[in-house]
Amino acid sequence: MNHARRTSAELDELAHAAQRDGFCLIKSLIPKSLLLSWREAFAPLLDAHVAREGHLKNRGPGRYYVTLPFKAPFAEPRIYEDETILGVVERLIGADMTMVQLATDTPLLGSDYQDVHRDTPPLFPETGRETPAFQLAVNFPLVDVTAENGPIEIARGTHMLSKAEGMRRLEQGEVALEPIPMELGDVMVRDVRGLHRGTPNRSREPRPMVVIGYSRRWLFRPEVSIRVPRESLPHLSERAKRMLRFNPIVESLDGPDETEVYQAFAY
Ligand SMILES: O=C(O)CCC(=O)C(=O)O
């Protein structure tokens, strides 16, 4: 699966970049053919989501957060157990981390700039200081992300600052928001505390960005989960079962779609 298997030193370097900048980019990691099957399977899920709860507009106009079902093609160990991805993730949040989120962020034509935000509050707000990473987003797009279709913008290095200090540095021009273009197949490992925002998609095609959330072993995020079908359990590796251990096991993924519970997302 890995186009070129990364050495341990390369994984150290990627993890170091993420610790320094708040994110790192892994180029050409996932085969495009796999992502094209995701894109095809995702289109009807997006349509159904917009029809069902598009009026909520909780991510901003023309922008949708859609949870993916843990079944083919999305339940894909060649991605969520990819050795390069997990090598970086484990270096950042520990080997016994958990996988807790499988979803997408998609701006459409008509979307706008989001307010600059982080995806989580600090662990210890009363100290005014940040800690090592505890919550990561592994992001990869289902299309090429260009200047036109709404690249995420991130302010490098702000994950280790309080939000107030990060915003001050942005306002004073000491740091800047950088658009992050990505090609189909590229993967970003992102500390979700880095200040960032979504930008407008000015094209006619949706710009889906997958997010797989990984957390330190002691972190519980009630706003996200992966519903794991019981019938999939015998097919999961021991590592996958361990990574998924805090998620609900369900008898079926069918049934009425529930309104997305991950509504409050910006801190
Ligand atoms: O998908 C993106 O471009 C970023 C969206 C985002 O930051 C959010 O909705 O929290």
Coordinates of C-alpha atoms and ligand atoms in Angstrom, one line a residue:
M1 CA 0.0 0.0 0.0
N2 CA 2.7 2.5 0.9
H3 CA 4.1 3.7 -2.3
A4 CA 7.4 4.0 -0.7
R5 CA 7.7 2.6 2.8
R6 CA 9.0 5.3 5.1
T7 CA 12.0 4.5 7.3
S8 CA 11.9 5.1 11.0
A9 CA 14.1 8.2 10.6
E10 CA 11.6 9.6 8.0
L11 CA 8.7 8.9 10.4
D12 CA 10.6 10.7 13.2
E13 CA 11.1 13.7 10.8
L14 CA 7.4 13.8 9.9
A15 CA 6.4 13.6 13.6
H16 CA 9.0 16.3 14.4
A17 CA 7.5 18.6 11.7
A18 CA 4.0 18.0 13.2
Q19 CA 5.3 18.9 16.7
R20 CA 7.0 22.1 15.4
D21 CA 4.3 23.3 12.9
G22 CA 1.2 21.6 14.2
F23 CA 0.9 19.5 11.1
C24 CA 2.9 17.5 8.5
L25 CA 2.1 16.5 5.0
I26 CA 2.8 13.0 3.6
K27 CA 2.8 13.2 -0.2
S28 CA 1.3 10.5 -2.5
L29 CA 0.6 8.0 0.3
I30 CA -2.9 6.6 -0.6
P31 CA -3.5 5.0 -4.1
K32 CA -5.8 7.2 -6.1
S33 CA -7.9 4.2 -7.2
L34 CA -8.9 3.7 -3.6
L35 CA -9.9 7.3 -3.1
L36 CA -11.9 7.4 -6.3
S37 CA -14.1 4.6 -4.9
W38 CA -14.5 6.6 -1.8
R39 CA -15.5 9.7 -3.8
E40 CA -18.1 7.7 -5.7
A41 CA -19.6 6.2 -2.5
F42 CA -19.5 9.5 -0.7
A43 CA -21.5 11.5 -3.3
P44 CA -25.0 10.0 -2.3
L45 CA -24.1 10.3 1.4
L46 CA -23.4 14.0 1.0
D47 CA -26.7 14.5 -1.0
A48 CA -28.7 12.7 1.7
H49 CA -27.0 14.7 4.5
V50 CA -27.7 18.0 2.8
A51 CA -31.4 17.0 2.2
R52 CA -31.8 15.9 5.9
E53 CA -29.9 18.5 7.9
G54 CA -28.5 21.0 5.4
H55 CA -30.6 23.7 7.1
L56 CA -28.5 23.5 10.3
K57 CA -25.5 25.1 8.6
N58 CA -23.5 24.6 11.7
R59 CA -20.1 24.6 9.9
G60 CA -21.1 27.8 8.0
P61 CA -23.0 28.3 4.7
G62 CA -22.5 25.6 2.1
R63 CA -20.2 23.5 4.3
Y64 CA -21.1 20.1 5.6
Y65 CA -19.7 17.6 8.2
V66 CA -20.8 14.1 7.2
T67 CA -19.9 11.0 9.3
L68 CA -18.9 8.0 7.2
P69 CA -20.4 4.5 7.8
F70 CA -17.8 1.9 9.0
K71 CA -18.3 -0.4 6.0
A72 CA -16.8 -0.7 2.5
P73 CA -15.3 1.2 1.0
F74 CA -14.7 3.4 4.1
A75 CA -13.8 0.7 6.6
E76 CA -10.4 0.4 4.9
P77 CA -7.5 -0.9 7.0
R78 CA -5.1 -0.1 4.1
I79 CA -5.8 3.5 5.1
Y80 CA -6.6 3.6 8.9
E81 CA -3.8 1.0 9.6
D82 CA -1.4 2.4 7.1
E83 CA 2.1 2.0 8.7
T84 CA 3.2 5.5 7.7
I85 CA 0.1 7.1 9.1
L86 CA 0.2 5.1 12.3
G87 CA 3.9 5.5 12.6
V88 CA 3.5 9.3 12.8
V89 CA 0.3 9.1 14.9
E90 CA 1.9 6.8 17.5
R91 CA 5.0 9.1 17.7
L92 CA 2.7 12.0 18.5
I93 CA 0.0 10.5 20.8
G94 CA 1.4 7.2 22.0
A95 CA 1.1 3.6 20.8
D96 CA -2.1 2.8 22.6
M97 CA -4.0 5.6 21.0
T98 CA -7.7 5.1 19.9
M99 CA -9.4 5.8 16.6
V100 CA -12.6 7.6 17.3
Q101 CA -13.8 9.5 14.3
L102 CA -14.3 8.7 10.6
A103 CA -16.0 11.7 8.8
T104 CA -15.7 14.4 6.2
D105 CA -15.7 18.2 5.9
T106 CA -17.0 19.4 2.5
P107 CA -17.4 23.0 1.4
L108 CA -19.5 23.5 -1.8
L109 CA -20.0 26.5 -4.0
G110 CA -21.5 29.2 -1.8
S111 CA -19.3 28.3 1.2
D112 CA -17.4 31.1 3.0
Y113 CA -14.4 31.8 5.2
Q114 CA -14.9 30.3 8.6
D115 CA -13.9 32.1 11.8
V116 CA -10.3 31.1 12.8
H117 CA -10.7 28.3 15.3
R118 CA -9.2 25.3 17.0
D119 CA -11.1 22.0 17.1
T120 CA -10.6 21.4 20.8
P121 CA -10.2 23.4 24.0
P122 CA -6.9 23.1 25.9
L123 CA -6.7 20.3 28.4
F124 CA -5.8 22.6 31.3
P125 CA -7.1 26.1 30.4
E126 CA -6.4 27.5 33.9
T127 CA -2.6 27.2 33.3
G128 CA -2.6 29.2 30.0
R129 CA -0.1 26.7 28.7
E130 CA -0.4 23.9 26.1
T131 CA 0.6 20.3 26.5
P132 CA 2.0 17.8 24.0
A133 CA -0.5 16.6 21.4
F134 CA -3.5 14.5 22.6
Q135 CA -5.9 14.7 19.7
L136 CA -5.1 14.4 16.0
A137 CA -6.9 14.7 12.7
V138 CA -5.6 12.6 9.8
N139 CA -6.9 14.5 6.8
F140 CA -7.0 13.4 3.1
P141 CA -9.0 14.8 0.3
L142 CA -11.2 12.9 -2.2
V143 CA -10.2 15.5 -4.9
D144 CA -7.2 17.6 -5.6
V145 CA -7.4 20.7 -3.3
T146 CA -6.4 23.8 -5.1
A147 CA -6.6 27.6 -4.4
E148 CA -10.0 27.5 -6.1
N149 CA -11.9 24.8 -4.2
G150 CA -11.2 25.9 -0.7
P151 CA -8.0 24.7 0.9
I152 CA -7.8 24.7 4.7
E153 CA -5.7 27.6 6.0
I154 CA -3.5 26.9 9.1
A155 CA -1.3 29.2 11.2
R156 CA 1.9 27.3 11.7
G157 CA 3.1 26.6 15.3
T158 CA -0.1 28.0 17.0
H159 CA -1.0 24.6 18.5
M160 CA 1.4 25.3 21.3
L161 CA -0.1 28.7 22.1
S162 CA -3.2 29.8 24.0
K163 CA -5.9 30.8 21.5
A164 CA -5.6 34.4 22.7
E165 CA -1.9 34.5 22.1
G166 CA -2.3 32.8 18.7
M167 CA -4.9 35.3 17.7
R168 CA -2.8 38.2 18.9
R169 CA 0.2 36.9 16.8
L170 CA -2.1 36.6 13.7
E171 CA -3.5 40.1 14.2
Q172 CA 0.0 41.5 14.6
G173 CA 1.2 39.7 11.5
E174 CA 3.8 37.6 13.5
V175 CA 2.2 34.5 12.0
A176 CA 0.0 34.1 9.0
L177 CA -2.7 31.7 7.8
E178 CA -1.3 29.5 5.0
P179 CA -3.5 27.7 2.5
I180 CA -2.6 24.0 2.3
P181 CA -3.1 22.7 -1.3
M182 CA -3.2 18.9 -1.4
E183 CA -3.2 16.3 -4.2
L184 CA -5.4 13.2 -4.2
G185 CA -3.3 10.7 -2.3
D186 CA -1.7 13.2 0.0
V187 CA -2.3 12.9 3.8
M188 CA -2.0 15.5 6.5
V189 CA -1.5 14.7 10.2
R190 CA -2.8 17.7 12.1
D191 CA -2.8 18.6 15.8
V192 CA -6.3 20.0 16.0
R193 CA -5.2 22.8 18.3
G194 CA -3.5 24.7 15.5
L195 CA -5.5 27.8 14.5
H196 CA -7.1 27.3 11.2
R197 CA -10.2 28.0 9.1
G198 CA -12.0 26.6 6.1
T199 CA -12.1 28.8 3.0
P200 CA -14.7 29.2 0.2
N201 CA -15.0 26.5 -2.5
R202 CA -15.4 28.6 -5.7
S203 CA -15.7 25.6 -7.9
R204 CA -18.8 23.6 -8.9
E205 CA -17.4 20.3 -7.5
P206 CA -17.7 19.4 -3.8
R207 CA -14.3 19.3 -1.9
P208 CA -14.6 16.4 0.5
M209 CA -11.8 16.2 3.1
V210 CA -11.8 13.0 5.2
V211 CA -11.0 13.2 8.8
I212 CA -9.9 10.2 10.8
G213 CA -9.6 11.2 14.5
Y214 CA -7.1 9.6 16.8
S215 CA -6.9 10.3 20.5
R216 CA -4.6 9.5 23.4
R217 CA -5.6 6.4 25.3
W218 CA -7.3 8.3 28.1
L219 CA -9.2 10.9 26.1
F220 CA -12.9 10.5 25.6
R221 CA -14.7 12.7 23.1
P222 CA -18.5 12.2 23.4
E223 CA -19.2 14.2 20.3
V224 CA -17.6 11.6 18.0
S225 CA -17.7 7.9 17.6
I226 CA -17.5 5.1 15.0
R227 CA -20.4 2.7 15.0
V228 CA -18.7 -0.7 14.5
P229 CA -21.0 -3.4 13.0
R230 CA -20.7 -6.6 15.0
E231 CA -20.4 -8.7 11.8
S232 CA -17.2 -6.8 10.9
L233 CA -15.4 -7.8 14.2
P234 CA -14.1 -11.2 12.9
H235 CA -12.5 -9.4 10.0
L236 CA -10.7 -6.7 12.0
S237 CA -7.0 -7.1 12.9
E238 CA -6.1 -7.3 16.6
R239 CA -4.6 -3.8 16.2
A240 CA -7.8 -2.5 14.7
K241 CA -9.9 -4.0 17.5
R242 CA -7.7 -2.3 20.0
M243 CA -7.7 1.0 18.2
L244 CA -11.5 0.9 18.0
R245 CA -12.1 -0.3 21.6
F246 CA -14.0 2.7 22.9
N247 CA -16.5 2.7 20.0
P248 CA -20.1 1.3 20.2
I249 CA -20.6 -2.1 18.5
V250 CA -23.9 -2.1 16.7
E251 CA -26.0 -4.9 15.3
S252 CA -26.6 -3.0 12.1
L253 CA -25.7 0.3 10.3
D254 CA -29.2 0.4 8.8
G255 CA -32.0 2.2 10.4
P256 CA -33.0 5.8 10.7
D257 CA -30.2 8.2 10.1
E258 CA -29.8 10.3 13.2
T259 CA -28.9 14.0 13.2
E260 CA -25.2 14.5 13.5
V261 CA -24.2 15.0 17.1
Y262 CA -20.9 16.8 16.4
Q263 CA -22.4 20.3 16.1
A264 CA -20.1 22.4 18.4
F265 CA -16.7 22.1 16.7
A266 CA -14.9 25.5 17.1
Y267 CA -12.9 26.6 20.1
Ligands
LIG1 O1 -12.3 21.4 5.7 C1 -11.8 22.4 5.9 O2 -11.3 23.1 5.0 C2 -11.7 22.9 7.3 C3 -13.0 22.9 8.0 C4 -12.9 23.1 9.5 O3 -11.9 23.6 10.0 C5 -14.0 22.8 10.4 O4 -15.2 22.7 9.9 O5 -13.8 22.7 11.6

